[in-house]
mmCIF file of C-alpha atoms in Angstrom:
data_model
loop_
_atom_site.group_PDB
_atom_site.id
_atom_site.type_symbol
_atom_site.label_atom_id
_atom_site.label_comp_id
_atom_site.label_asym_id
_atom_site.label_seq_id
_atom_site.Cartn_x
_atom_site.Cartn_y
_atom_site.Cartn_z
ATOM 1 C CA UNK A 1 22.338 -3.334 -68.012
ATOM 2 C CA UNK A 2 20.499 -4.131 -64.448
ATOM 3 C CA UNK A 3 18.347 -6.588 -65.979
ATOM 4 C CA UNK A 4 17.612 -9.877 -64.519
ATOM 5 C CA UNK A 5 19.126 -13.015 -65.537
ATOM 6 C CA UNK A 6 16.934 -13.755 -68.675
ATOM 7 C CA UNK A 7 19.446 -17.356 -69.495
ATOM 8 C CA UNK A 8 22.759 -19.060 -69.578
ATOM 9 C CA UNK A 9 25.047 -19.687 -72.242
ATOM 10 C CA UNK A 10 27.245 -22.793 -71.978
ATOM 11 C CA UNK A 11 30.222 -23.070 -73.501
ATOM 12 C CA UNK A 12 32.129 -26.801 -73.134
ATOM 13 C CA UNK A 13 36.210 -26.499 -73.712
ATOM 14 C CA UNK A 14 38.482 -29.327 -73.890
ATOM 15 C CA UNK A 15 40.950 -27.098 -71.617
ATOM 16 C CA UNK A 16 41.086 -24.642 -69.448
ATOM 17 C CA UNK A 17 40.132 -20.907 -70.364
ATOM 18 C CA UNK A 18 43.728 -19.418 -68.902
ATOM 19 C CA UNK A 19 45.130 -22.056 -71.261
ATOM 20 C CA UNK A 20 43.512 -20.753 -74.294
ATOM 21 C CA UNK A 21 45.260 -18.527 -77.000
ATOM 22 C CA UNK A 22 44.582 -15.060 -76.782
ATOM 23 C CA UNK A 23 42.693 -15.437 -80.505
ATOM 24 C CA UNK A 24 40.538 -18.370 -78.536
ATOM 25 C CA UNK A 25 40.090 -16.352 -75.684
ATOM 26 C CA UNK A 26 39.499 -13.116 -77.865
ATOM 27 C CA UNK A 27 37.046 -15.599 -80.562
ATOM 28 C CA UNK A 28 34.894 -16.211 -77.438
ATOM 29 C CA UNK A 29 34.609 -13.321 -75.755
ATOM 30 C CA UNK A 30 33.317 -12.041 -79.608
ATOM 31 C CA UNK A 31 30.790 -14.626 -79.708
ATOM 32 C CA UNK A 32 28.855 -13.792 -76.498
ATOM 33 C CA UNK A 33 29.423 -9.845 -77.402
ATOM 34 C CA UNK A 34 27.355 -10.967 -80.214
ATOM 35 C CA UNK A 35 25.056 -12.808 -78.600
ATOM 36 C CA UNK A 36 24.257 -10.383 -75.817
ATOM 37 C CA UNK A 37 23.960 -7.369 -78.219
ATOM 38 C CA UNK A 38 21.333 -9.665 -80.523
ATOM 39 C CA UNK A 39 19.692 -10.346 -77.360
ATOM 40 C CA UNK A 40 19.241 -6.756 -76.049
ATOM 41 C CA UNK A 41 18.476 -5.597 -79.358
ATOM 42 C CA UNK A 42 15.340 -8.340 -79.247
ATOM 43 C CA UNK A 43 14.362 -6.891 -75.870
ATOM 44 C CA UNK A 44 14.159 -3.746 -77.151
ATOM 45 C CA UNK A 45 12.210 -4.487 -80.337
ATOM 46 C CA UNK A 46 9.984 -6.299 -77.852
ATOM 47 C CA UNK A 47 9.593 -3.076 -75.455
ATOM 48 C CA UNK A 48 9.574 -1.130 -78.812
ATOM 49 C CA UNK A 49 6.532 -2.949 -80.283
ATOM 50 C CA UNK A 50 4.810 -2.864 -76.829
ATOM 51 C CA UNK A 51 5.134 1.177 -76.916
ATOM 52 C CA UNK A 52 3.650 1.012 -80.379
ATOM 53 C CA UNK A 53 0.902 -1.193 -79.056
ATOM 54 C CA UNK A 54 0.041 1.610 -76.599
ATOM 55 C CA UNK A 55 0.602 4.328 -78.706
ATOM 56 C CA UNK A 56 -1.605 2.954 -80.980
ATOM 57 C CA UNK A 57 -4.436 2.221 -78.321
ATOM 58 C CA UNK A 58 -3.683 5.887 -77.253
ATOM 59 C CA UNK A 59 -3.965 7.773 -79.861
ATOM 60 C CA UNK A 60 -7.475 5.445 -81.093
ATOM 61 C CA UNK A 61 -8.738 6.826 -77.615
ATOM 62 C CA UNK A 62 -7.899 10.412 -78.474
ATOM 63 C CA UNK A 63 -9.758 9.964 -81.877
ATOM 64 C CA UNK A 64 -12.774 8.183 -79.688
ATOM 65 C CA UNK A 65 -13.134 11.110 -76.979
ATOM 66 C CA UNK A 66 -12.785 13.937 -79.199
ATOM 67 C CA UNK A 67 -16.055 12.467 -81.554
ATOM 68 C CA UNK A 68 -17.536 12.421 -78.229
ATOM 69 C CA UNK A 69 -16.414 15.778 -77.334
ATOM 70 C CA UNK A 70 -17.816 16.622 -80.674
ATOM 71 C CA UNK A 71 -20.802 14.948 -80.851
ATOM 72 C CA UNK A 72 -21.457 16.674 -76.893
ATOM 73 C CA UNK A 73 -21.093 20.029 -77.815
ATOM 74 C CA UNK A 74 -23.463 19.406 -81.291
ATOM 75 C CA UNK A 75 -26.039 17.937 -78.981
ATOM 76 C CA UNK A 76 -25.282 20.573 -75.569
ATOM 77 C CA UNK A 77 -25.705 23.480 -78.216
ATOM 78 C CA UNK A 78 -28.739 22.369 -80.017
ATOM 79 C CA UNK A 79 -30.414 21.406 -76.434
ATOM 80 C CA UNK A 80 -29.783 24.645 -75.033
ATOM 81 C CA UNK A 81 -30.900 26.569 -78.400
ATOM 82 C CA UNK A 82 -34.224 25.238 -78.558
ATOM 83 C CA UNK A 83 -35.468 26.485 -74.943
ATOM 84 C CA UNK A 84 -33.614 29.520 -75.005
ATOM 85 C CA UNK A 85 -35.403 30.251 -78.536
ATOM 86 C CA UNK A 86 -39.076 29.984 -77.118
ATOM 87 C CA UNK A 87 -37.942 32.582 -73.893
ATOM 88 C CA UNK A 88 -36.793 34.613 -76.044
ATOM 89 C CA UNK A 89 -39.086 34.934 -78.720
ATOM 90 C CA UNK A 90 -41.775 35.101 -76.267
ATOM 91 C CA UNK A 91 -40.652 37.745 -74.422
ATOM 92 C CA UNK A 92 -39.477 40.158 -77.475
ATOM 93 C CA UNK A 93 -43.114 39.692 -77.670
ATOM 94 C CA UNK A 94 -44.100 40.869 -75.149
ATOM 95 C CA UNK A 95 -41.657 43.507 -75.137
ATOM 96 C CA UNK A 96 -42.879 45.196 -78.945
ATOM 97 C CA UNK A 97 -46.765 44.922 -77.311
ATOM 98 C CA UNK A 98 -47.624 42.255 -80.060
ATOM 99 C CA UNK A 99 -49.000 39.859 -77.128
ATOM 100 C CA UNK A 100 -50.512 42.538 -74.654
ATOM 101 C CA UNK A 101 -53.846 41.119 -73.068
ATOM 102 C CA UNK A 102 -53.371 39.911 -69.814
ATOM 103 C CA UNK A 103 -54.644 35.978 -70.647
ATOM 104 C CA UNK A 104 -52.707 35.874 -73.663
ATOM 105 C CA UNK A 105 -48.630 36.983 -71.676
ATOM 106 C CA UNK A 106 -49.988 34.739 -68.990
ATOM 107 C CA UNK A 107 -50.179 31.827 -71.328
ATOM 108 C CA UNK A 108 -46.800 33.194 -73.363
ATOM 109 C CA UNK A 109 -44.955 33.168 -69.563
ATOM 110 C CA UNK A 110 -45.945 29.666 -68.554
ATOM 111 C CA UNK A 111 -44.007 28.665 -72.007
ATOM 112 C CA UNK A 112 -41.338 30.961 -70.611
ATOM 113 C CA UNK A 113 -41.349 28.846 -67.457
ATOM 114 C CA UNK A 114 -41.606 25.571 -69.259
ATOM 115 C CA UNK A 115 -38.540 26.481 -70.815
ATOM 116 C CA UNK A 116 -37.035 28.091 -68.323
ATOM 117 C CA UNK A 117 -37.138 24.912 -66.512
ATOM 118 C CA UNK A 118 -36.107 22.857 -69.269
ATOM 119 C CA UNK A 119 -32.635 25.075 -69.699
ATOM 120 C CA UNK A 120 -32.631 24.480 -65.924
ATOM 121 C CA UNK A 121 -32.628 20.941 -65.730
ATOM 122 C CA UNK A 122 -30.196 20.535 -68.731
ATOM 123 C CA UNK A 123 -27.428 22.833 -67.199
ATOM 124 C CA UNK A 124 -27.778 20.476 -63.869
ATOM 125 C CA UNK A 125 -27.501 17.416 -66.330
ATOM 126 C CA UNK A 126 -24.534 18.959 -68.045
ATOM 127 C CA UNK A 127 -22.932 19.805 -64.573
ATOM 128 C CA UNK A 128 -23.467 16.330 -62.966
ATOM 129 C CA UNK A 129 -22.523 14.859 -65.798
ATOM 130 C CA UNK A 130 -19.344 16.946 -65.785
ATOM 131 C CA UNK A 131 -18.363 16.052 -61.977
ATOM 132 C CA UNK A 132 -19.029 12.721 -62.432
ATOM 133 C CA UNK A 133 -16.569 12.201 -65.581
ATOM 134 C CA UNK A 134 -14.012 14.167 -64.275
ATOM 135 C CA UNK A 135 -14.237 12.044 -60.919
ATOM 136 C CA UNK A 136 -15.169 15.543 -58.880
ATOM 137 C CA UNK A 137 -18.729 14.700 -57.866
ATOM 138 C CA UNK A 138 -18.901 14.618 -53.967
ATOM 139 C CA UNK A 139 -21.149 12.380 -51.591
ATOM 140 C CA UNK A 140 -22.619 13.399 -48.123
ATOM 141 C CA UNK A 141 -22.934 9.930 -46.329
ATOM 142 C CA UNK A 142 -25.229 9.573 -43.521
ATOM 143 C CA UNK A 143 -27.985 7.691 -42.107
ATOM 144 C CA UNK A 144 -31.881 8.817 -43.978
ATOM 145 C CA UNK A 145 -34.860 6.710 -44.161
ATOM 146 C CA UNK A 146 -34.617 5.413 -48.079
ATOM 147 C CA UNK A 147 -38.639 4.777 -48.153
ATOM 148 C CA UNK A 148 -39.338 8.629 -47.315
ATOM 149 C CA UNK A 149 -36.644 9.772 -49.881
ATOM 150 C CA UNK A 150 -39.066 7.797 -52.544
ATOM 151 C CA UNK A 151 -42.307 9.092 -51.037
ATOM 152 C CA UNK A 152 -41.210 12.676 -51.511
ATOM 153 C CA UNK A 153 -40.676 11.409 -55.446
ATOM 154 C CA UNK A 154 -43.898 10.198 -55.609
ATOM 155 C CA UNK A 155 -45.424 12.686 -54.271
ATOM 156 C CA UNK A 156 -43.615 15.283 -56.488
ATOM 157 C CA UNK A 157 -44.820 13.257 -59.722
ATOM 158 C CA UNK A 158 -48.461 12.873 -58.812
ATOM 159 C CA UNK A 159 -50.026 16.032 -60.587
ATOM 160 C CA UNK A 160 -47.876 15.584 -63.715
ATOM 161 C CA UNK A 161 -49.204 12.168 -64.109
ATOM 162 C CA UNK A 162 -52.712 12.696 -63.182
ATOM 163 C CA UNK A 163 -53.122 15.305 -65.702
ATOM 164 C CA UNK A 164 -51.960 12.656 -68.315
ATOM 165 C CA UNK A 165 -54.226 10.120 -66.912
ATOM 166 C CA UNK A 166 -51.595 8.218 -65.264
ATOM 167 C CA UNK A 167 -52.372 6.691 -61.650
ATOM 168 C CA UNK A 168 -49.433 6.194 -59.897
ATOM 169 C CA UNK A 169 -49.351 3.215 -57.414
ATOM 170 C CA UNK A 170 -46.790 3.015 -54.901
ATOM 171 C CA UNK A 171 -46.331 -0.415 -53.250
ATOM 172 C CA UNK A 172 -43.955 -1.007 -50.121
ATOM 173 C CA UNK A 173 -42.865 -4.214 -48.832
ATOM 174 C CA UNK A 174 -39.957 -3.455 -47.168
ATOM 175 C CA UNK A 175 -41.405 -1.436 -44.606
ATOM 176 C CA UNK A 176 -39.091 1.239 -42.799
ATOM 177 C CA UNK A 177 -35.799 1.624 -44.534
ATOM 178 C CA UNK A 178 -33.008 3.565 -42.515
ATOM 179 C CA UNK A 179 -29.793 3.115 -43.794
ATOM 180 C CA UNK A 180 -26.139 5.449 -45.099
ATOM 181 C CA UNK A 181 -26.813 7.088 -48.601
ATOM 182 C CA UNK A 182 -26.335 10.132 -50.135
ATOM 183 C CA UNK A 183 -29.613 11.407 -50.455
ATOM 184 C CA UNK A 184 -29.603 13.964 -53.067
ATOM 185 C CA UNK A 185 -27.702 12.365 -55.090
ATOM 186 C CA UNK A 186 -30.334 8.624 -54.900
ATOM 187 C CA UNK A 187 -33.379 11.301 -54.786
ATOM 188 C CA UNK A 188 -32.492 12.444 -58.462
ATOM 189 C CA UNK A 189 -31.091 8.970 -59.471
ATOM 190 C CA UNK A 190 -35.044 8.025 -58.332
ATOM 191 C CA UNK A 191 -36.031 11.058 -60.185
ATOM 192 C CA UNK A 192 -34.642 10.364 -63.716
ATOM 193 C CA UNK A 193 -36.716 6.817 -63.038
ATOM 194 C CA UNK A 194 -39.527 8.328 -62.099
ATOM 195 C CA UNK A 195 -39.336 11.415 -64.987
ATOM 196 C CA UNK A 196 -38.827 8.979 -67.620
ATOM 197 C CA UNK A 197 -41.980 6.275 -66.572
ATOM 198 C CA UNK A 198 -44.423 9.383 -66.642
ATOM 199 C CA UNK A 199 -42.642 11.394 -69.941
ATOM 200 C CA UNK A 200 -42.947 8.252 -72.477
ATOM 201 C CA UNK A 201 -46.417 7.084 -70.859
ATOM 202 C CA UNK A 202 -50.142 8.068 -72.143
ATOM 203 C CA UNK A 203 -52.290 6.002 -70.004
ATOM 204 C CA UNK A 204 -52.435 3.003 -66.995
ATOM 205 C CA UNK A 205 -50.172 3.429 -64.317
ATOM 206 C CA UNK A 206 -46.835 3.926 -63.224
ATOM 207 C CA UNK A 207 -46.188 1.078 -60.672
ATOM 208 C CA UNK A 208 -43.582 1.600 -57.919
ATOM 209 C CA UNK A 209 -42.158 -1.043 -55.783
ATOM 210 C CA UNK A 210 -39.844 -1.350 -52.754
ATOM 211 C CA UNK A 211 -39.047 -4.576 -51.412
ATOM 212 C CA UNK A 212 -36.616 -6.114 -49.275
ATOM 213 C CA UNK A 213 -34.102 -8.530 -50.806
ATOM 214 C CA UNK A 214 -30.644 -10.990 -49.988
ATOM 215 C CA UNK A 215 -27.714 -9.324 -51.574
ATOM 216 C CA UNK A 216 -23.782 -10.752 -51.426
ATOM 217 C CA UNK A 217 -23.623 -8.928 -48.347
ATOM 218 C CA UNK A 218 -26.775 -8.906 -46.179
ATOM 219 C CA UNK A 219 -29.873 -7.188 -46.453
ATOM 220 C CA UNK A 220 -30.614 -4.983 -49.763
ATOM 221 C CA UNK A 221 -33.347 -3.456 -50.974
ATOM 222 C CA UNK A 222 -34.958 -3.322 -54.954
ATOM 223 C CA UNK A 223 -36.674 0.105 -56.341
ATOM 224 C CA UNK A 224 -38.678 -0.713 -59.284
ATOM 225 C CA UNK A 225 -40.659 1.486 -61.693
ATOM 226 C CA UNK A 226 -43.124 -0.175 -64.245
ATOM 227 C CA UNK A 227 -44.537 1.967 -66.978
ATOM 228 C CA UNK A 228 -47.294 0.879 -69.670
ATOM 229 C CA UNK A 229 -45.294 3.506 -71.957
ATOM 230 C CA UNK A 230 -43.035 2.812 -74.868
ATOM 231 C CA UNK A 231 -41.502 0.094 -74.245
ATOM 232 C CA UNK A 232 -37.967 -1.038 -75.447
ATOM 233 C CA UNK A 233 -36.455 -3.233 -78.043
ATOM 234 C CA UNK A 234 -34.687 -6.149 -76.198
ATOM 235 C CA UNK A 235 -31.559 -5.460 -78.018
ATOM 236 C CA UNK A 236 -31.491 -1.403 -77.210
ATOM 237 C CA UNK A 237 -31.811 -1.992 -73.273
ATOM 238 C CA UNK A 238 -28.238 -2.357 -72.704
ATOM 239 C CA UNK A 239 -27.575 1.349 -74.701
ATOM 240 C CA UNK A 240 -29.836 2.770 -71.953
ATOM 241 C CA UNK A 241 -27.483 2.847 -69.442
ATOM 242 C CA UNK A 242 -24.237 4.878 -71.616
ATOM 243 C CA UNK A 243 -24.552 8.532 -71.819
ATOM 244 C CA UNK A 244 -26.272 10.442 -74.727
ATOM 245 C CA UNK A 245 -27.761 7.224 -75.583
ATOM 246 C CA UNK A 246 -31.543 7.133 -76.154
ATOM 247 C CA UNK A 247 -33.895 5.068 -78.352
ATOM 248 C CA UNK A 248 -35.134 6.129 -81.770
ATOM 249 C CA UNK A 249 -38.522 5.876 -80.149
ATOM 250 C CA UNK A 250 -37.533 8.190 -77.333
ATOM 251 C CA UNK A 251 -36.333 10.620 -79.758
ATOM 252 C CA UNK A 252 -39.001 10.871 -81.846
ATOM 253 C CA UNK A 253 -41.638 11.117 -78.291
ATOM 254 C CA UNK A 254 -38.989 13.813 -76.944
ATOM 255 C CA UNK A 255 -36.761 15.135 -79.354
ATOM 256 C CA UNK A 256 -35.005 17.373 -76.502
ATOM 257 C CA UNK A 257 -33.467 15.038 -74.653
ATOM 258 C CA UNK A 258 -29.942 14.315 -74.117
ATOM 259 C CA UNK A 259 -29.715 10.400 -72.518
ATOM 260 C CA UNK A 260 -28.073 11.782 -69.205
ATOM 261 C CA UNK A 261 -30.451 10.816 -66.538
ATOM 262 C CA UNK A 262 -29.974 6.765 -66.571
ATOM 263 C CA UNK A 263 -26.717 7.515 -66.930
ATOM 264 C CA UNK A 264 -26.518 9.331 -64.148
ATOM 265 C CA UNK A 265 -28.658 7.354 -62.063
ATOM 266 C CA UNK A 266 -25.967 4.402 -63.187
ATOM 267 C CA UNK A 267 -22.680 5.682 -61.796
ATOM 268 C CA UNK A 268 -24.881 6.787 -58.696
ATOM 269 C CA UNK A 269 -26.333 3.625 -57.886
ATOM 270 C CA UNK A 270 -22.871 1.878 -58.559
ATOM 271 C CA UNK A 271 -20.900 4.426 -56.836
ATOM 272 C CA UNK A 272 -23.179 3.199 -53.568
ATOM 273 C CA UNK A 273 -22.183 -0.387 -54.086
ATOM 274 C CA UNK A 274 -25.553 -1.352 -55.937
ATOM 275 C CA UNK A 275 -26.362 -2.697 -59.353
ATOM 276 C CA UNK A 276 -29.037 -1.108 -61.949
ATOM 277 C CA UNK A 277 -30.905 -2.573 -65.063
ATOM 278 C CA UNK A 278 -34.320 -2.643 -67.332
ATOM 279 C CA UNK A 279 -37.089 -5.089 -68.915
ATOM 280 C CA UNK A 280 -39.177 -5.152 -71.560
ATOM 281 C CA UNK A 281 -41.066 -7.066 -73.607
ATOM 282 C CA UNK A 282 -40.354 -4.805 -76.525
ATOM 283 C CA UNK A 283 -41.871 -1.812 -78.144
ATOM 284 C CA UNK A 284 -45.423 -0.459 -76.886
ATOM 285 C CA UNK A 285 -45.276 -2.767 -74.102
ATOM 286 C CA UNK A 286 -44.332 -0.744 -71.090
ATOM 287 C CA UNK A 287 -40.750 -1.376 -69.276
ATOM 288 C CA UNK A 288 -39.572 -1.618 -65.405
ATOM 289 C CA UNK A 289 -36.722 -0.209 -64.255
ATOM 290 C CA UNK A 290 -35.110 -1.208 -61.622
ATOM 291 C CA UNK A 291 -32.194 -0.547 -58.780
ATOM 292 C CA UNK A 292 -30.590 -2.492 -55.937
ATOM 293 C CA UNK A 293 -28.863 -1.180 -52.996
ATOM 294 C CA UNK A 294 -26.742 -2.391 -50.156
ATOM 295 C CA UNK A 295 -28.544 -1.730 -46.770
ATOM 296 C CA UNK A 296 -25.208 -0.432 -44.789
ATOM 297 C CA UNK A 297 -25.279 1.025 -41.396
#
């Protein structure tokens, strides 16, 4: 059956073969028949319980993704339904004349906005999120200066931090940092770091470092962000980094969100050839994140 030569069979006779009767000669030939149809039907219980094997891991995969699918479109619909609720019961509001005085649908719009930019950010989550599953999301390679890309972060996350009484101190060692990276794509991996330090932190500083460092393949460089937030049980870091996984302490400081943005900043970071990770000493104790990248011309 075009199958290679799995064995021999050897057969000693005390004569010739042509000698034999034609019972002899028909006795043998029934013995092998035997033996080869025992054999194949061995291979193919083999190959069968192989298949099964498969199957089996198959269909438990099935069962696995559709919870997820699930448990995404539970936690999609009841993220989207909580900032779409405020915009719009703020402006039927406005709308019926029951908030009217200038001061008062200023203040009810800025919660519009707020939520607005909320829904905003969660449909870009979703979408990433999206591309990057279904192996779609693109890259646009080329040469940018990897200290200004964080610089622009900083500078974004100032106000929000300095209304909450956070300084932010940005210190770089490594100097000027050109090198090929997609920059959008790093900017918001940076961003999720930077977004999560100055969400889950009251007071003290958020502490950003760039240094230079000696990776597997020449010169690299390590982004870290140190927060005197929340803090992290040592044995919930590693469930930081999987999608739609967040702390019970994160939930209960932020209810709304979804555990995309390390994620994201993961398969990013990875998808550029680096590495990614967290520390802390454990709960109320701040954390650093942190992420390594090749230096590639």
């Amino acid at each position: 059956e075009n199958r290679n030569v799995l064995g021999g069979l050897v057969i000693g006779l005390n004569r010739t073969y042509e000698s034999l009767g034609e019972f002899e000669q028909e006795s043998l030939r029934n013995i092998v028949n035997v033996i080869a149809i025992a054999l194949g039907k061995a291979l193919l219980y083999e190959a069968l319980q192989v298949t099964n094997q498969k199957l089996a891991e198959s269909n438990d995969r099935l069962k696995e993704l559709d919870k997820l699918k699930s448990e995404f479109v539970s936690l999609a619909g009841h993220q989207l339904r909580a900032p779409l609720t405020v915009i719009k019961g703020y402006t039927s509001l406005i709308m019926e004349g029951t908030i009217d005085g200038a001061s008062q649908v200023k203040e009810a719009l800025g919660k519009v906005m707020f939520s607005t930019d909320q829904l905003v950010k969660l449909v870009a989550s979703l979408l990433d999120l999206s591309r990057i599953e279904s192996g779609k999301i693109k890259y646009e390679f080329a040469e940018h200066d990897f200290v200004g890309v964080v610089e622009e972060v900083v500078d974004k996350f100032k106000n929000s931090a300095e209304k909450k009484g956070i300084t932010v101190v940005f210190e770089n060692k490594l100097g000027p940092a050109p090198f090929v990276f997609d920059a959008d794509k790093i900017r918001e991996a940076v961003v999720n770091y930077f977004d999560n330090a100055i969400k889950y932190s009251d007071k003290g500083e958020v502490r950003v470092a760039l240094e230079p460092m000696q990776g597997p393949d020449g010169k690299w460089l390590r982004l870290s962000v140190t927060d005197n937030g929340l803090g992290i049980r040592k044995e919930d870091i590693w469930k930081l980094f999987a999608k739609f996984s967040r702390t019970d302490e994160a939930r209960s400081r932020d209810p709304n969100g979804m555990g995309i943005g390390i994620y994201f900043a993961k398969r990013v970071v990875r998808d550029h050839g680096g590495n990614v990770g967290a520390f802390s000493e454990g709960v109320g104790k701040g954390s650093t994140f942190w992420l390594e990248l090749p230096m590639r011309i």
